[in-house]
Coordinates of C-alpha atoms (C1' of nucleotides) in Angstrom, one line a residue:
Chain A
X339 CA 6.8 -24.5 -3.8
X340 CA 6.8 -25.5 -7.4
X341 CA 6.9 -23.5 -10.6
X342 CA 3.4 -24.4 -11.6
X343 CA 1.7 -21.9 -9.4
X344 CA 3.5 -19.1 -11.1
X345 CA 2.5 -20.1 -14.5
X346 CA -1.1 -19.5 -13.5
X347 CA -0.7 -16.0 -12.4
X348 CA -2.6 -13.3 -14.3
X349 CA -1.2 -10.0 -15.5
X350 CA -2.4 -8.1 -12.4
X351 CA -0.7 -10.5 -10.0
X352 CA 2.4 -10.6 -12.1
X353 CA 2.8 -6.8 -12.1
X354 CA 2.0 -6.7 -8.4
X355 CA 4.4 -9.4 -7.5
X356 CA 7.3 -8.3 -9.7
X357 CA 7.0 -4.8 -8.3
X358 CA 6.9 -5.9 -4.7
X359 CA 9.8 -8.3 -5.2
X360 CA 11.9 -5.4 -6.5
X361 CA 10.9 -3.1 -3.7
X362 CA 11.3 -5.7 -1.0
X363 CA 14.8 -6.7 -2.2
X364 CA 15.8 -3.0 -2.4
X365 CA 14.7 -2.3 1.2
X366 CA 16.2 -5.5 2.5
X367 CA 19.6 -4.4 1.1
X368 CA 19.1 -0.8 2.3
X369 CA 18.4 -2.1 5.8
X370 CA 21.7 -4.1 5.6
X371 CA 23.5 -0.9 4.8
X372 CA 22.0 0.8 7.9
X373 CA 19.1 2.6 6.1
X374 CA 16.4 0.6 7.8
X375 CA 14.4 3.8 8.6
X376 CA 13.8 4.4 4.9
X377 CA 10.4 3.0 3.8
X378 CA 9.0 2.4 0.3
X379 CA 6.9 5.5 0.5
X380 CA 9.9 7.7 0.8
X381 CA 11.6 6.6 -2.4
X382 CA 9.9 8.7 -5.0
X383 CA 10.2 11.8 -2.9
X384 CA 14.0 11.6 -3.1
X385 CA 13.7 11.5 -6.9
X386 CA 12.0 14.8 -6.9
X387 CA 14.3 16.4 -4.3
X388 CA 17.5 15.6 -6.2
X389 CA 19.5 17.3 -7.4
X390 CA 18.3 20.8 -6.5
X391 CA 15.8 20.5 -3.8
X392 CA 12.0 21.0 -4.1
X393 CA 9.2 22.8 -2.3
X394 CA 6.4 20.9 -0.5
X395 CA 4.0 21.9 -3.2
X396 CA 6.2 20.6 -5.9
X397 CA 6.6 17.3 -4.1
X398 CA 2.9 17.0 -3.5
X399 CA 2.2 17.5 -7.3
X400 CA 5.0 15.2 -8.3
X401 CA 3.8 12.4 -5.9
X402 CA 0.1 13.0 -6.4
X403 CA -0.6 13.3 -2.7
X404 CA -1.6 16.3 -0.5
X405 CA 0.8 18.9 0.8
X406 CA -0.2 17.8 4.3
X407 CA 1.0 14.2 3.6
X408 CA 4.2 15.6 2.2
X409 CA 4.7 17.7 5.2
X410 CA 4.4 14.7 7.5
X411 CA 6.8 12.7 5.4
X412 CA 9.3 15.5 5.5
X413 CA 8.9 15.7 9.3
X414 CA 10.0 12.1 9.5
X415 CA 12.8 12.4 7.0
X416 CA 14.2 15.5 8.7
X417 CA 14.0 13.9 12.1
X418 CA 15.8 10.8 10.6
X419 CA 18.5 13.0 9.2
X420 CA 17.9 12.6 5.4
X421 CA 16.6 16.0 4.5
X422 CA 16.5 19.6 5.9
X423 CA 14.0 22.4 5.3
X424 CA 15.7 25.6 4.1
X425 CA 14.1 29.0 4.0
X426 CA 13.1 29.8 0.4
X427 CA 15.4 32.5 -1.0
X428 CA 12.7 34.6 -2.6
X429 CA 9.4 33.5 -1.1
X430 CA 9.1 33.8 2.7
X431 CA 6.1 31.5 2.7
X432 CA 7.9 28.7 1.1
X433 CA 10.7 26.3 2.2
X434 CA 12.9 24.2 0.0
X435 CA 13.6 20.6 1.1
X436 CA 17.2 19.5 0.3
X437 CA 19.1 16.3 0.9
X438 CA 21.7 16.1 3.8
X439 CA 24.9 14.1 3.4
X440 CA 23.1 11.0 4.7
X441 CA 20.3 11.7 2.2
X442 CA 22.8 11.6 -0.7
X443 CA 24.3 8.4 0.7
X444 CA 21.0 6.6 0.6
X445 CA 20.2 7.9 -2.9
X446 CA 23.5 6.6 -4.2
X447 CA 23.0 3.3 -2.4
X448 CA 19.6 3.0 -3.9
X449 CA 20.9 3.6 -7.5
X450 CA 23.6 1.0 -7.1
X451 CA 21.2 -1.6 -5.7
X452 CA 18.5 -1.0 -8.4
X453 CA 21.2 -1.3 -11.1
X454 CA 22.3 -4.6 -9.6
X455 CA 18.8 -6.0 -9.3
X456 CA 17.9 -5.0 -12.9
X457 CA 21.2 -6.5 -14.0
X458 CA 20.3 -9.8 -12.4
X459 CA 16.9 -9.7 -14.0
X460 CA 18.5 -9.0 -17.4
X461 CA 20.8 -12.0 -16.9
X462 CA 17.7 -14.1 -16.2
X463 CA 15.5 -13.2 -19.2
X464 CA 18.2 -11.7 -21.5
X465 CA 19.0 -8.1 -22.2
X466 CA 16.9 -8.0 -25.4
X467 CA 13.8 -9.2 -23.6
X468 CA 14.5 -6.8 -20.7
X469 CA 14.6 -4.0 -23.3
X470 CA 11.3 -5.2 -24.8
X471 CA 9.7 -5.4 -21.4
X472 CA 10.6 -1.9 -20.6
X473 CA 9.4 -0.6 -24.0
X474 CA 6.1 -2.4 -23.6
X475 CA 5.5 -1.3 -20.1
X476 CA 6.3 2.3 -21.2
X477 CA 3.7 2.0 -24.0
X478 CA 1.1 0.7 -21.5
X479 CA 1.7 3.4 -18.9
X480 CA 1.6 6.1 -21.6
X481 CA -1.5 4.7 -23.3
X482 CA -3.4 4.3 -20.1
X483 CA -3.0 7.9 -19.3
X484 CA -3.6 9.8 -22.5
X485 CA -6.1 12.5 -21.7
X486 CA -6.2 11.7 -18.0
X487 CA -2.7 12.1 -16.7
X488 CA -3.7 12.6 -13.1
X489 CA -2.8 12.4 -9.5
X490 CA -2.7 8.7 -10.0
X491 CA 0.8 8.6 -11.4
X492 CA 2.7 7.8 -8.3
X493 CA 5.7 5.6 -8.9
X494 CA 7.9 4.6 -6.0
X495 CA 11.6 5.0 -6.1
Chain B
X536 CA 2.3 16.0 -21.1
X537 CA 4.6 14.6 -23.7
X538 CA 5.8 11.1 -24.4
X539 CA 9.4 11.9 -23.5
X540 CA 8.9 11.7 -19.8
X541 CA 7.8 8.1 -20.0
X542 CA 10.9 7.1 -22.0
X543 CA 13.0 8.0 -19.0
X544 CA 11.1 5.9 -16.5
X545 CA 13.2 3.2 -14.9
X546 CA 12.0 -0.4 -14.3
X547 CA 10.8 0.3 -10.8
X548 CA 8.6 3.2 -11.9
X549 CA 7.3 1.3 -14.9
X550 CA 6.2 -1.7 -12.8
X551 CA 4.6 0.6 -10.2
X552 CA 2.8 2.7 -12.8
X553 CA 1.5 -0.1 -14.9
X554 CA 0.2 -1.9 -11.9
X555 CA -1.5 1.1 -10.5
X556 CA -2.9 2.0 -13.9
X557 CA -4.5 -1.4 -14.1
X558 CA -5.9 -1.3 -10.5
X559 CA -7.2 2.2 -10.9
X560 CA -9.0 1.4 -14.1
X561 CA -10.5 -1.7 -12.6
X562 CA -11.8 0.2 -9.5
X563 CA -13.1 3.1 -11.6
X564 CA -15.2 0.6 -13.6
X565 CA -16.3 -1.4 -10.5
X566 CA -17.4 1.9 -9.0
X567 CA -19.5 2.6 -12.2
X568 CA -21.1 -0.8 -11.7
X569 CA -22.1 0.1 -8.1
X570 CA -19.2 -1.7 -6.4
X571 CA -17.6 1.4 -5.1
X572 CA -17.2 -0.1 -1.6
X573 CA -14.7 -2.6 -2.9
X574 CA -11.2 -1.4 -2.5
X575 CA -7.9 -2.7 -4.0
X576 CA -6.9 -4.5 -0.7
X577 CA -10.0 -6.7 -0.9
X578 CA -9.2 -8.1 -4.3
X579 CA -6.8 -10.9 -3.6
X580 CA -8.9 -12.1 -0.7
X581 CA -11.8 -12.9 -3.1
X582 CA -9.3 -15.0 -5.1
X583 CA -8.7 -17.2 -2.1
X584 CA -12.3 -17.4 -1.0
X585 CA -13.5 -18.6 -4.4
X586 CA -14.8 -21.1 -5.1
X587 CA -15.2 -23.0 -1.9
X588 CA -14.7 -20.5 0.9
X589 CA -11.7 -20.2 3.2
X590 CA -10.9 -19.9 6.9
X591 CA -9.4 -16.7 8.4
X592 CA -6.1 -18.5 8.9
X593 CA -6.0 -19.7 5.3
X594 CA -6.7 -16.2 4.1
X595 CA -4.0 -14.7 6.4
X596 CA -1.4 -17.2 5.0
X597 CA -2.5 -16.6 1.4
X598 CA -2.3 -12.9 1.7
X599 CA 0.7 -12.8 3.9
X600 CA -0.9 -10.6 6.6
X601 CA -2.0 -11.3 10.1
X602 CA -5.3 -13.1 11.0
X603 CA -6.3 -9.9 12.8
X604 CA -6.0 -7.9 9.7
X605 CA -8.0 -10.5 7.8
X606 CA -10.7 -10.4 10.6
X607 CA -11.1 -6.7 10.1
X608 CA -11.4 -7.0 6.4
X609 CA -14.0 -9.7 6.7
X610 CA -15.9 -7.5 9.1
X611 CA -16.1 -4.8 6.4
X612 CA -16.9 -7.2 3.6
X613 CA -19.6 -8.9 5.7
X614 CA -21.1 -5.6 6.7
X615 CA -21.0 -4.6 3.0
X616 CA -22.8 -7.8 2.0
X617 CA -20.0 -9.5 -0.1
X618 CA -19.2 -12.4 2.3
X619 CA -20.6 -14.2 5.2
X620 CA -19.0 -16.2 8.1
X621 CA -20.3 -19.7 8.4
X622 CA -19.7 -22.0 11.3
X623 CA -17.1 -24.6 10.4
X624 CA -18.6 -28.0 9.8
X625 CA -16.1 -30.0 11.9
X626 CA -14.1 -27.5 14.0
X627 CA -16.2 -25.4 16.3
X628 CA -13.4 -22.9 16.7
X629 CA -13.2 -22.1 13.1
X630 CA -15.4 -20.2 10.6
X631 CA -15.5 -20.4 6.9
X632 CA -15.8 -17.2 4.9
X633 CA -17.9 -17.7 1.7
X634 CA -19.2 -15.3 -1.0
X635 CA -22.7 -14.0 -1.0
X636 CA -24.6 -13.5 -4.2
X637 CA -23.3 -10.0 -4.3
X638 CA -19.8 -11.3 -3.7
X639 CA -20.1 -13.5 -6.8
X640 CA -21.4 -10.6 -8.8
X641 CA -18.3 -8.5 -8.1
X642 CA -16.0 -11.4 -8.8
X643 CA -17.6 -12.0 -12.2
X644 CA -17.5 -8.2 -12.9
X645 CA -13.8 -8.1 -12.0
X646 CA -13.0 -11.0 -14.3
X647 CA -14.8 -9.4 -17.2
X648 CA -13.1 -6.0 -16.7
X649 CA -9.6 -7.4 -16.3
X650 CA -10.0 -9.4 -19.4
X651 CA -11.1 -6.3 -21.3
X652 CA -8.2 -4.2 -19.9
X653 CA -5.7 -6.9 -20.8
X654 CA -7.3 -7.2 -24.2
X655 CA -6.8 -3.4 -24.7
X656 CA -3.2 -3.7 -23.7
X657 CA -2.7 -6.6 -26.1
X658 CA -4.1 -4.6 -28.9
X659 CA -1.6 -1.8 -28.0
X660 CA 1.6 -3.8 -27.9
X661 CA 0.5 -6.9 -29.8
X662 CA -0.5 -10.3 -28.5
X663 CA 3.0 -11.9 -29.0
X664 CA 4.6 -9.1 -27.0
X665 CA 1.9 -9.5 -24.3
X666 CA 2.7 -13.2 -24.1
X667 CA 6.4 -12.4 -23.8
X668 CA 5.8 -9.8 -21.2
X669 CA 3.8 -12.3 -19.1
X670 CA 6.5 -15.0 -19.5
X671 CA 9.2 -12.7 -18.5
X672 CA 7.5 -11.3 -15.5
X673 CA 6.7 -14.9 -14.4
X674 CA 10.4 -15.8 -14.6
X675 CA 11.3 -12.7 -12.6
X676 CA 8.7 -13.4 -9.9
X677 CA 9.7 -17.0 -9.7
X678 CA 13.5 -16.4 -9.7
X679 CA 13.2 -13.7 -7.1
X680 CA 11.6 -16.1 -4.7
X681 CA 13.5 -19.3 -5.0
X682 CA 14.4 -20.3 -1.5
X683 CA 12.6 -17.4 0.2
X684 CA 9.0 -17.8 -0.8
X685 CA 7.6 -15.8 2.1
X686 CA 4.8 -13.6 3.4
X687 CA 5.9 -11.1 0.9
X688 CA 3.9 -12.6 -2.0
X689 CA 0.9 -10.5 -1.8
X690 CA -0.7 -9.9 -5.2
X691 CA -3.8 -7.9 -5.5
X692 CA -6.8 -9.1 -7.4
Chain C
dA579 C1' -9.9 -39.3 32.1
dC580 C1' -8.0 -35.1 32.3
dT581 C1' -4.4 -31.8 32.2
dT582 C1' -1.3 -29.6 29.1
dT583 C1' -0.4 -27.6 24.9
dG584 C1' -1.8 -25.8 20.6
dT585 C1' -5.0 -23.5 17.3
dA586 C1' -9.0 -20.2 15.4
dG587 C1' -10.8 -16.1 16.1
dT588 C1' -11.7 -11.5 18.3
dC589 C1' -10.8 -7.2 21.1
dA590 C1' -7.9 -3.3 22.0
dA591 C1' -4.2 -0.3 21.3
dT592 C1' -1.0 1.3 18.1
dC593 C1' 1.4 2.5 13.6
dA594 C1' 1.9 4.2 8.7
dA595 C1' 0.5 6.7 5.0
dG596 C1' -2.9 9.0 3.5
dT597 C1' -7.2 12.2 3.7
dT598 C1' -10.2 16.8 4.7
dG599 C1' -10.8 21.1 7.0
dA600 C1' -9.2 25.1 9.5
dC601 C1' -5.7 28.2 10.3
dT602 C1' -1.4 31.6 9.8
dA603 C1' 1.8 34.0 7.2
dT604 C1' 3.0 35.7 3.2
dT605 C1' 2.6 37.1 -2.0
dT606 C1' 0.0 38.6 -5.9
dT607 C1' -3.5 41.0 -8.2
dA608 C1' -7.3 44.0 -9.2
Chain D
dT1367 C1' -4.0 49.1 -0.7
dA1368 C1' -7.7 45.8 0.0
dA1369 C1' -9.0 41.3 -1.7
dA1370 C1' -7.7 36.9 -3.4
dA1371 C1' -4.4 33.3 -3.9
dT1372 C1' -0.5 30.5 -2.3
dA1373 C1' 2.9 27.8 1.1
dG1374 C1' 3.0 25.5 4.9
dT1375 C1' 1.3 23.6 9.5
dC1376 C1' -2.0 21.8 13.0
dA1377 C1' -5.7 18.7 14.2
dA1378 C1' -8.8 15.1 13.5
dC1379 C1' -10.0 11.2 10.9
dT1380 C1' -9.6 6.9 7.6
dT1381 C1' -7.5 2.6 5.9
dG1382 C1' -4.8 -1.3 6.1
dA1383 C1' -1.7 -3.0 8.6
dT1384 C1' 0.8 -4.4 13.3
dT1385 C1' 1.6 -6.7 18.3
dG1386 C1' -0.3 -8.3 22.6
dA1387 C1' -3.9 -10.2 25.5
dC1388 C1' -7.7 -12.9 25.6
dT1389 C1' -11.7 -16.8 24.9
dA1390 C1' -13.2 -21.0 23.1
dC1391 C1' -12.3 -25.2 21.4
dA1392 C1' -9.2 -29.3 19.8
dA1393 C1' -5.4 -32.6 20.2
dA1394 C1' -1.8 -35.0 22.7
dG1395 C1' 0.6 -37.1 26.6
dT1396 C1' 0.9 -39.0 30.5

DNA sequence: ACTTTGTAGTCAATCAAGTTGACTATTTTA
DNA sequence: TAAAATAGTCAACTTGATTGACTACAAAGT
């Protein structure tokens, strides 16, 4: 495969491919560390659970998905040993989802791996350009959502 | 919602959010034009079908998914009037999938919309920075895949 | 020539991540 | 304190994918 094909990629494909390259590498490396049962969809949920736990409703709002979808994901993560449901201290209807020890391990591993990947990318394009890239993407994400900051904001990891 | 939250987003979230912002806006506008039955997953398939059609196997390799998944997508797009299966001229096993008139309409609409969105983004961050952003993302996508250019390359649209 | 092997596509069953709607158990409010 | 709102679960469905089994045709090897 030669370089030429990549020069012809449009912005949409570039964003799609760079994102999936990042996620794929992350999950390859998590699998090597024994976290093969963690899938891309679970990533952003951990971000909301740390550090103090979260209720299902909070997770649903944060991820922009329904509470039912959250409930099923939590079923899976609880079964896999990453989180546990605790009874809510003041509201007997609610539960708070918190990380187990294994949950903390995968979150720490994820942070380390992402730092390494971003470091590699910075070495490739230069730290100044990486800084610019993040600034510009921040502007685009912000601009795109002024006035309609909705359920659509669903980052992963 | 204030700007602060976006300044704290990491690279992964930035790529995810910018990509989904782009795709969401594209599909909102396609829906307004009466192409509400086109979904994000269909996008990259059109890219491979144009301009001369493609076989199911070619599409599967291009998209990095199975031929069965392609077959089901083609079922849907044929039912919706965007493509047709033609008998292959030389190989009676094969079929070539080509765009209908409606298929061409949606491809043209897509190109126009993406150009407009990218134009808006360029106005936001500046054309030079947009050029840099595309260069840098190209480098990352290319670097990430040297030696392991695999089924993982699945852009959308 | 014709049998073996390979290839293009479809059918069926399943999975993963999401949806909507109905329901229970609580909490809040009027 | 009765009525309305909220947190969570259950069940059925959708979408985009998978693997495995199968048919029809093509290409190669004796």
